[in-house]
JSON list of C-alpha atoms in Angstrom, two decimals:
[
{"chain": "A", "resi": 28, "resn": "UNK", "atom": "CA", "xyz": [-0.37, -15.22, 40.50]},
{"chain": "A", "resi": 29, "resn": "UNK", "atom": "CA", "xyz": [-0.37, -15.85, 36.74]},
{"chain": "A", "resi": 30, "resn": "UNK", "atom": "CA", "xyz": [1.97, -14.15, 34.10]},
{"chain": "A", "resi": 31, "resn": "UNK", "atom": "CA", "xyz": [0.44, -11.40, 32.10]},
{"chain": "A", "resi": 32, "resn": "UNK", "atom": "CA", "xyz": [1.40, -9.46, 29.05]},
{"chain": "A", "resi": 33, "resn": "UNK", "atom": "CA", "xyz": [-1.32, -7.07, 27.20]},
{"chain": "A", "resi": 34, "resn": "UNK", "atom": "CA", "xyz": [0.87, -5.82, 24.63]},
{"chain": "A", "resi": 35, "resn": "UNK", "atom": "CA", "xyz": [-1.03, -5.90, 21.79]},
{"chain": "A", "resi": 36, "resn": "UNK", "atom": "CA", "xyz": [-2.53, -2.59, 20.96]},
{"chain": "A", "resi": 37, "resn": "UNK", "atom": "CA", "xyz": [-6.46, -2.26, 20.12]},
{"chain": "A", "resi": 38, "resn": "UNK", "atom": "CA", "xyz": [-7.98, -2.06, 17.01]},
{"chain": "A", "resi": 39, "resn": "UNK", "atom": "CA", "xyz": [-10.75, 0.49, 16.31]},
{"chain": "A", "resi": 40, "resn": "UNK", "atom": "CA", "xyz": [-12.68, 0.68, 13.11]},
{"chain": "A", "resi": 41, "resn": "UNK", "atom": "CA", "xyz": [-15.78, 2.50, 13.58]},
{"chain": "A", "resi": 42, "resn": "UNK", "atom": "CA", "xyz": [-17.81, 2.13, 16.73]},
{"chain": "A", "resi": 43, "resn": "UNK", "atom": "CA", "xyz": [-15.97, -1.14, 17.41]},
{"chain": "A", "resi": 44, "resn": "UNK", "atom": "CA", "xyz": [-13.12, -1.94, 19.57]},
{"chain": "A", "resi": 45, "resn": "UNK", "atom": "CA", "xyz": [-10.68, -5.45, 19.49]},
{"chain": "A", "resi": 46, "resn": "UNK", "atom": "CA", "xyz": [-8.74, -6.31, 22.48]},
{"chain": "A", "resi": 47, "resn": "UNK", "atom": "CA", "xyz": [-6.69, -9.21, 22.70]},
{"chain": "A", "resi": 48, "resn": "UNK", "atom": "CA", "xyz": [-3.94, -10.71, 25.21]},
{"chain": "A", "resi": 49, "resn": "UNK", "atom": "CA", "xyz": [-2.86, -13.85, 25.57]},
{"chain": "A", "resi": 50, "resn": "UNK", "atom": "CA", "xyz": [-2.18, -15.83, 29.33]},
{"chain": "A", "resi": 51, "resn": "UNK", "atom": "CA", "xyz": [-5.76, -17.14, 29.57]},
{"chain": "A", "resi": 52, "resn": "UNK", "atom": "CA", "xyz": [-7.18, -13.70, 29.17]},
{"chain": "A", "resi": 53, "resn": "UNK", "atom": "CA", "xyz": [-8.30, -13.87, 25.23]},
{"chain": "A", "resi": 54, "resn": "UNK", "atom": "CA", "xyz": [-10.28, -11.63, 22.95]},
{"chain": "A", "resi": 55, "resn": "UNK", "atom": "CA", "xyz": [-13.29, -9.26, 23.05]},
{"chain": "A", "resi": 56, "resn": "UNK", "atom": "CA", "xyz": [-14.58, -7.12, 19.88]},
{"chain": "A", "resi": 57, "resn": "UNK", "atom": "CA", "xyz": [-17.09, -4.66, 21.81]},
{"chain": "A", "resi": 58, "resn": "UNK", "atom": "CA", "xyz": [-19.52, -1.94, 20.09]},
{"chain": "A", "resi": 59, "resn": "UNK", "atom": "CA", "xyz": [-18.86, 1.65, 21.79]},
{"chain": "A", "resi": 60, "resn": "UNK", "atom": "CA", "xyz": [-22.22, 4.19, 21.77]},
{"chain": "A", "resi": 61, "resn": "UNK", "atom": "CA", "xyz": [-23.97, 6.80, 23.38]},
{"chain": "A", "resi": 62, "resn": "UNK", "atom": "CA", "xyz": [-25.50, 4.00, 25.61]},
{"chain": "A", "resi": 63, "resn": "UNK", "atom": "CA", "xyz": [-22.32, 2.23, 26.75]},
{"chain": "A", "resi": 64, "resn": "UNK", "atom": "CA", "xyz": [-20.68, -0.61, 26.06]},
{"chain": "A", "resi": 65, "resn": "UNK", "atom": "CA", "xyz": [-21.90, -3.79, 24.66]},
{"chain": "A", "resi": 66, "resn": "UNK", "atom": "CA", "xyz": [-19.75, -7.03, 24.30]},
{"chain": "A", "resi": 67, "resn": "UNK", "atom": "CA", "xyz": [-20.13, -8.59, 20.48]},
{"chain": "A", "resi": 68, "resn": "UNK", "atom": "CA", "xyz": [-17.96, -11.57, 21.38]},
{"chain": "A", "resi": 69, "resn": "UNK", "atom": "CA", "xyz": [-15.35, -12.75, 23.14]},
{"chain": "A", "resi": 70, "resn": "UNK", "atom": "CA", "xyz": [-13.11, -15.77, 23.00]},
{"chain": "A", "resi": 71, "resn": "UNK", "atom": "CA", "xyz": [-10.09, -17.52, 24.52]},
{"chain": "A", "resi": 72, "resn": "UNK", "atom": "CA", "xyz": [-9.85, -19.66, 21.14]},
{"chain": "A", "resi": 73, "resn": "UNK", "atom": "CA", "xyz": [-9.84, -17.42, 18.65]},
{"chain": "A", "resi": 74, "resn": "UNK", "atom": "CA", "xyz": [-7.15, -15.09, 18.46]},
{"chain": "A", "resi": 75, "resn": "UNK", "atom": "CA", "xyz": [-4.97, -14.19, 21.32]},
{"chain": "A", "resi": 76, "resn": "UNK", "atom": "CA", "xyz": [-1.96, -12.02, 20.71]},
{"chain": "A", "resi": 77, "resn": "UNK", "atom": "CA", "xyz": [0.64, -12.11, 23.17]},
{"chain": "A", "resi": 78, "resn": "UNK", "atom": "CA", "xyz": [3.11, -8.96, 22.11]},
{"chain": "A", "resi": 79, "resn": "UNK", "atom": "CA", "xyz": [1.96, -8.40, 18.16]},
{"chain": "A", "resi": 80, "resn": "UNK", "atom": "CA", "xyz": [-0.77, -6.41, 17.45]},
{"chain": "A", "resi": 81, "resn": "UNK", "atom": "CA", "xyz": [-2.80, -8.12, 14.68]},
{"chain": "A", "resi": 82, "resn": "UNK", "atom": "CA", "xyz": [-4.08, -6.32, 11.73]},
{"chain": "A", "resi": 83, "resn": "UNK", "atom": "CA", "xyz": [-7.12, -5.33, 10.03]},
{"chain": "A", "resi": 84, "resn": "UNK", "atom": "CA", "xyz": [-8.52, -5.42, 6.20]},
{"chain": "A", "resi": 85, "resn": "UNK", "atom": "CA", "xyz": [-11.84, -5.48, 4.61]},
{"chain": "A", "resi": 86, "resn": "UNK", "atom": "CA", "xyz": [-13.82, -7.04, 7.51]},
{"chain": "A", "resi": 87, "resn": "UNK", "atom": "CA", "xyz": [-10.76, -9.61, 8.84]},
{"chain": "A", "resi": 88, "resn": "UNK", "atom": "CA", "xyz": [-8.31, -9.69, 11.30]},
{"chain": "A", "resi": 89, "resn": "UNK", "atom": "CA", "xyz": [-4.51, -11.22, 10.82]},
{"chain": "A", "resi": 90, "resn": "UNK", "atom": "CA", "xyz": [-2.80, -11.89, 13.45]},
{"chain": "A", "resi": 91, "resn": "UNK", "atom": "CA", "xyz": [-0.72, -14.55, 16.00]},
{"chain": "A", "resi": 92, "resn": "UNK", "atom": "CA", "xyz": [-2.70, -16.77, 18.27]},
{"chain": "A", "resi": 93, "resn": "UNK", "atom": "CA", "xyz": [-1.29, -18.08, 21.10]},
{"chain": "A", "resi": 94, "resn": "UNK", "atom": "CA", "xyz": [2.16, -17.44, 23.18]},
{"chain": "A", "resi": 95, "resn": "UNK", "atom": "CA", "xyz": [5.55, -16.53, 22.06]},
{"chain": "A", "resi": 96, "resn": "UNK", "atom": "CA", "xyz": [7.70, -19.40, 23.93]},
{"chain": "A", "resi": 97, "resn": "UNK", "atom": "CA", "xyz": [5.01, -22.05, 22.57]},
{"chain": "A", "resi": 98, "resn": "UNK", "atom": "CA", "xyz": [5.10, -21.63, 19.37]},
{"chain": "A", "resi": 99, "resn": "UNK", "atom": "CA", "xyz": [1.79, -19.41, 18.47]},
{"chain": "A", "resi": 100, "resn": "UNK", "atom": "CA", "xyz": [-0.28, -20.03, 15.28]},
{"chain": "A", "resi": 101, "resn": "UNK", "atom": "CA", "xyz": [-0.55, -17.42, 12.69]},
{"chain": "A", "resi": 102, "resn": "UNK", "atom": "CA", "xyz": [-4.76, -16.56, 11.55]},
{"chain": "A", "resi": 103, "resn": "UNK", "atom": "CA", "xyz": [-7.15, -14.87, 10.13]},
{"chain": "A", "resi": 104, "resn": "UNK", "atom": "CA", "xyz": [-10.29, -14.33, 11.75]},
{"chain": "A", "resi": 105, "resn": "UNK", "atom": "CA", "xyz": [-13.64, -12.87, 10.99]},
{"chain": "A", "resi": 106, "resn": "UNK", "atom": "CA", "xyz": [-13.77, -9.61, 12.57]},
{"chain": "A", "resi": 107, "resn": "UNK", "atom": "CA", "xyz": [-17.46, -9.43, 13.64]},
{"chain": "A", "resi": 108, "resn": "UNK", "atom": "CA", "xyz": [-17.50, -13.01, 14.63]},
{"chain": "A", "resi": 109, "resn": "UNK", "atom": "CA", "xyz": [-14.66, -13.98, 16.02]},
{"chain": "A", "resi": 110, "resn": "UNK", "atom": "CA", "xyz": [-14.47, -16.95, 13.45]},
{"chain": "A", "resi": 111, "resn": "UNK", "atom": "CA", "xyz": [-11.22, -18.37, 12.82]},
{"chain": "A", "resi": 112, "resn": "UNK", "atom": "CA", "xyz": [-11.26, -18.33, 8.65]},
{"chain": "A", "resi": 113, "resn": "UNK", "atom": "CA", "xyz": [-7.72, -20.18, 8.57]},
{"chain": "A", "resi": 114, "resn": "UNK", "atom": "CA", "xyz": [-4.85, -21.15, 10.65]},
{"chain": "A", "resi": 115, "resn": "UNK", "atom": "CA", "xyz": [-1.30, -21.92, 9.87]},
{"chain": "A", "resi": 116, "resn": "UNK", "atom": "CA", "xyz": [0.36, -24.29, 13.29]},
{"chain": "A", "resi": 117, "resn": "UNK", "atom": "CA", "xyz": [3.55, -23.56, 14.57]},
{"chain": "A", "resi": 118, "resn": "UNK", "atom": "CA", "xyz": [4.70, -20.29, 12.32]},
{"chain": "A", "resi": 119, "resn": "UNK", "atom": "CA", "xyz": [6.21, -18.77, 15.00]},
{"chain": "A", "resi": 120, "resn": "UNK", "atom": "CA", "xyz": [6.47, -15.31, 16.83]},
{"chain": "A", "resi": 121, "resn": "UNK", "atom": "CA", "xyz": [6.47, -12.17, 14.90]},
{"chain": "A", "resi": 122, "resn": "UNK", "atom": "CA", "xyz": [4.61, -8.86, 14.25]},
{"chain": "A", "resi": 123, "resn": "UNK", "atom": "CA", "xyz": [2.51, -8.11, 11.19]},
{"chain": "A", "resi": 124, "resn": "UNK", "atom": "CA", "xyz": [2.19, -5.24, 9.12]},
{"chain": "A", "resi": 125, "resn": "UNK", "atom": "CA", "xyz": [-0.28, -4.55, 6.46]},
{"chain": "A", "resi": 126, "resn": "UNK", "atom": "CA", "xyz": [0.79, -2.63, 3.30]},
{"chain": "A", "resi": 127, "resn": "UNK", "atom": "CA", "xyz": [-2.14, -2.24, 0.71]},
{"chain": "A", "resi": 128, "resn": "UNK", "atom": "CA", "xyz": [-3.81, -6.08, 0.29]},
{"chain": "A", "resi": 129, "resn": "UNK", "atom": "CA", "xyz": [-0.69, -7.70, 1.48]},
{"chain": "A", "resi": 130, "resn": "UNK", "atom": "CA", "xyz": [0.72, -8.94, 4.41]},
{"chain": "A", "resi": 131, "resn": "UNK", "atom": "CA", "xyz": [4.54, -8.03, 5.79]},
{"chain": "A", "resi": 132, "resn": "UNK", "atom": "CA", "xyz": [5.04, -10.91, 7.94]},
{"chain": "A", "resi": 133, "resn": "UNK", "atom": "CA", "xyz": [8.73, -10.07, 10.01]},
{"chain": "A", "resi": 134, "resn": "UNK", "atom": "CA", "xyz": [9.43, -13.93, 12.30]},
{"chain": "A", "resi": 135, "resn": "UNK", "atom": "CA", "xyz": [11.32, -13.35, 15.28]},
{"chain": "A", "resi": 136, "resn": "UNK", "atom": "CA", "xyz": [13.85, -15.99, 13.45]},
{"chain": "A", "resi": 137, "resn": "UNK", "atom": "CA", "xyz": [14.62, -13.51, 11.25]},
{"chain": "A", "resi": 138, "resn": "UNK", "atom": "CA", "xyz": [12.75, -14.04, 7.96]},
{"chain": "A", "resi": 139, "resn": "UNK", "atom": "CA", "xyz": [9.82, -11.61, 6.47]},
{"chain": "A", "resi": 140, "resn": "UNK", "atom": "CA", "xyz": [7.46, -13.11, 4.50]},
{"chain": "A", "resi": 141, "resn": "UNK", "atom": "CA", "xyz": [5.43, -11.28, 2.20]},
{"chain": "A", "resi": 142, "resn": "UNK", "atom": "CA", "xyz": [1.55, -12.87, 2.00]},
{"chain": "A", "resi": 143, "resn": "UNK", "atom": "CA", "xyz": [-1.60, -12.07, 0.79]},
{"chain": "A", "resi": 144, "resn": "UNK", "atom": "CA", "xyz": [-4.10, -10.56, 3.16]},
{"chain": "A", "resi": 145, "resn": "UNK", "atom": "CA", "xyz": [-6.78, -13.56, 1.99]},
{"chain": "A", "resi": 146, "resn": "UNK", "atom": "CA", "xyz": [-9.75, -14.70, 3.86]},
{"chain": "A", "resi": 147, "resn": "UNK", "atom": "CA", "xyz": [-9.58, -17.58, 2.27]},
{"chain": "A", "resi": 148, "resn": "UNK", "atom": "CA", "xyz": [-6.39, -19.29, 2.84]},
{"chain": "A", "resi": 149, "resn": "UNK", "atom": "CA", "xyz": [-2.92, -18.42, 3.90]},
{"chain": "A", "resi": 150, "resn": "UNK", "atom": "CA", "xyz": [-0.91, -17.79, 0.59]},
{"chain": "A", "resi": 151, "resn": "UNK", "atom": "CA", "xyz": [2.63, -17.08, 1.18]},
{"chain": "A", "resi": 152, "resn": "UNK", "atom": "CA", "xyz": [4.19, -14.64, -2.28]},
{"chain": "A", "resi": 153, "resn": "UNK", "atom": "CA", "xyz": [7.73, -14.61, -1.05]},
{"chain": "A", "resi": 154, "resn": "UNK", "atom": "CA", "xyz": [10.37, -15.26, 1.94]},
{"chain": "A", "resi": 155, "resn": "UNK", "atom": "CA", "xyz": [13.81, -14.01, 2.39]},
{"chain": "A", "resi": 156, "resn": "UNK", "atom": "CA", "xyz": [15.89, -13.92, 5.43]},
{"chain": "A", "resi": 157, "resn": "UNK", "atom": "CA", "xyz": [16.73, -10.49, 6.36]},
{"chain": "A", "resi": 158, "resn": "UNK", "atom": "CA", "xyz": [18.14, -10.07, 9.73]},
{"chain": "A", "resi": 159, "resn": "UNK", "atom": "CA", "xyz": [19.66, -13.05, 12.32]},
{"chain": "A", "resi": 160, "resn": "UNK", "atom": "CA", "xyz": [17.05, -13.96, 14.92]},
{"chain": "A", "resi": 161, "resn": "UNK", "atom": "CA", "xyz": [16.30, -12.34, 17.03]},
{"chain": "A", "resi": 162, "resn": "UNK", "atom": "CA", "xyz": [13.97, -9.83, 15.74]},
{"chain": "A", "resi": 163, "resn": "UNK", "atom": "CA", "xyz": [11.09, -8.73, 18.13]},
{"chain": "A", "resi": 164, "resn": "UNK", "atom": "CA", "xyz": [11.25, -5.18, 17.28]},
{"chain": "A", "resi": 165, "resn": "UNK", "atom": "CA", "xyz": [8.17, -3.90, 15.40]},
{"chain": "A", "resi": 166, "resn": "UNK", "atom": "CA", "xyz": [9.24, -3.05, 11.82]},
{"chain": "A", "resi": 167, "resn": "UNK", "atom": "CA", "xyz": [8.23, 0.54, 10.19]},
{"chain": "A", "resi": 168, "resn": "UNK", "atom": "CA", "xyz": [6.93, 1.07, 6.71]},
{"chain": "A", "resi": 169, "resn": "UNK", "atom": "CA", "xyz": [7.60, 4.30, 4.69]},
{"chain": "A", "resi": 170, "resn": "UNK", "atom": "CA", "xyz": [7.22, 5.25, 1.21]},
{"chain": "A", "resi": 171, "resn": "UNK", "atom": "CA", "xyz": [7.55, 1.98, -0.08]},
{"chain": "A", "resi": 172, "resn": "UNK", "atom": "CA", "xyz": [11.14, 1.22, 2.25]},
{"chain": "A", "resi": 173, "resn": "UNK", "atom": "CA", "xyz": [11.25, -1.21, 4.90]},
{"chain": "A", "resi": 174, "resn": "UNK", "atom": "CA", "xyz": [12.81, -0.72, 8.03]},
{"chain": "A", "resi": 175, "resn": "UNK", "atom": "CA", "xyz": [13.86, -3.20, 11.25]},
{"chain": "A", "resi": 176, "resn": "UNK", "atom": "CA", "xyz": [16.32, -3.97, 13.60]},
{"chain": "A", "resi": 177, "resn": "UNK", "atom": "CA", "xyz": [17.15, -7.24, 15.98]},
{"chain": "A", "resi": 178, "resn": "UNK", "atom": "CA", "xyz": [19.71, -6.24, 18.54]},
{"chain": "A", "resi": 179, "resn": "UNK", "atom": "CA", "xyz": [22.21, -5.46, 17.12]},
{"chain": "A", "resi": 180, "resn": "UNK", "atom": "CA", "xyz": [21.84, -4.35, 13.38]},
{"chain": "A", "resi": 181, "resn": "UNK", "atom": "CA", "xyz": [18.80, -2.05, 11.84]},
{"chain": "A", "resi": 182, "resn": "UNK", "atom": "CA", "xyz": [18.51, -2.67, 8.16]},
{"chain": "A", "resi": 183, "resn": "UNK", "atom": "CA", "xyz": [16.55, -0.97, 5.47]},
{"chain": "A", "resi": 184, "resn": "UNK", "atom": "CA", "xyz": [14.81, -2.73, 2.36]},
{"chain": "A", "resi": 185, "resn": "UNK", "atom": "CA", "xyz": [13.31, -1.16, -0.32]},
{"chain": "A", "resi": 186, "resn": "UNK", "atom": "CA", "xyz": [9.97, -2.47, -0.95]},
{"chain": "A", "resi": 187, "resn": "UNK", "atom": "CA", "xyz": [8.89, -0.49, -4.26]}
]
């Protein structure tokens, strides 16, 4: 029996539904109607999240492909496609939160990196190390303050 995780959560925006998990099982965007289900496409190479939910802006998703323990890739892929628009090799675990057009990127080594959320390439704006690794906690955003934790210590960043 093969290992399994399906952590990531979906993604809804509008009649359409993204599902991802890693372990061989891969992606899926399907359209949800009146007359059922229908599958838009589906891919073990595009983007499969193992415990980070990726996110969504203006038609593209951002998000980790691959698993945690092999060092996953970070990408953006077209939401209706399932094209990958860019990938960044060996980035490293971490969740992903969106905050207006850019990206709050929190590696499970400790650092956040603050990106814009760009189809066209990855563009990193700044990096600081905030925490000691290892952070696999998801991180909450509120009124402009920044809040996450590893095991031992929760810290608090103001963002504004």
């Amino acid at each position: 029996m093969q290992a399994s995780g399906n952590a990531a959560a979906p993604i809804v925006v509008g009649d359409l539904v993204f599902l991802s998990s890693s372990y061989g099982t891969g992606a899926v965007l399907l359209q949800v109607g009146t007359g059922g289900v229908k599958q838009i496409w589906s891919s073990d190479d595009a983007l499969t999240n193992h415990y980070a939910t990726s996110v969504y802006k203006d038609g593209f998703l951002y998000g980790y492909h691959g698993r945690q323990e092999e060092g996953p890739s970070l990408r953006c892929v077209e939401f209706k496609t399932g094209k990958v628009r860019w990938n960044v090799d060996g980035f490293r675990a971490g969740s992903i939160t969106l905050a207006g057009d850019r990206l709050l990127i929190q590696r499970e080594g400790g650092e956040l990196v603050l990106a814009a959320a760009s189809p066209d390439a990855y563009k990193a704006i700044a990096t600081a190390k905030v925490l000691p690794a290892t952070v696999r906690s998801y991180p909450a955003l509120a009124d402009g303050r920044y809040y996450v934790r590893n095991e031992k210590t929760l810290v608090c960043l103001n963002l504004k």
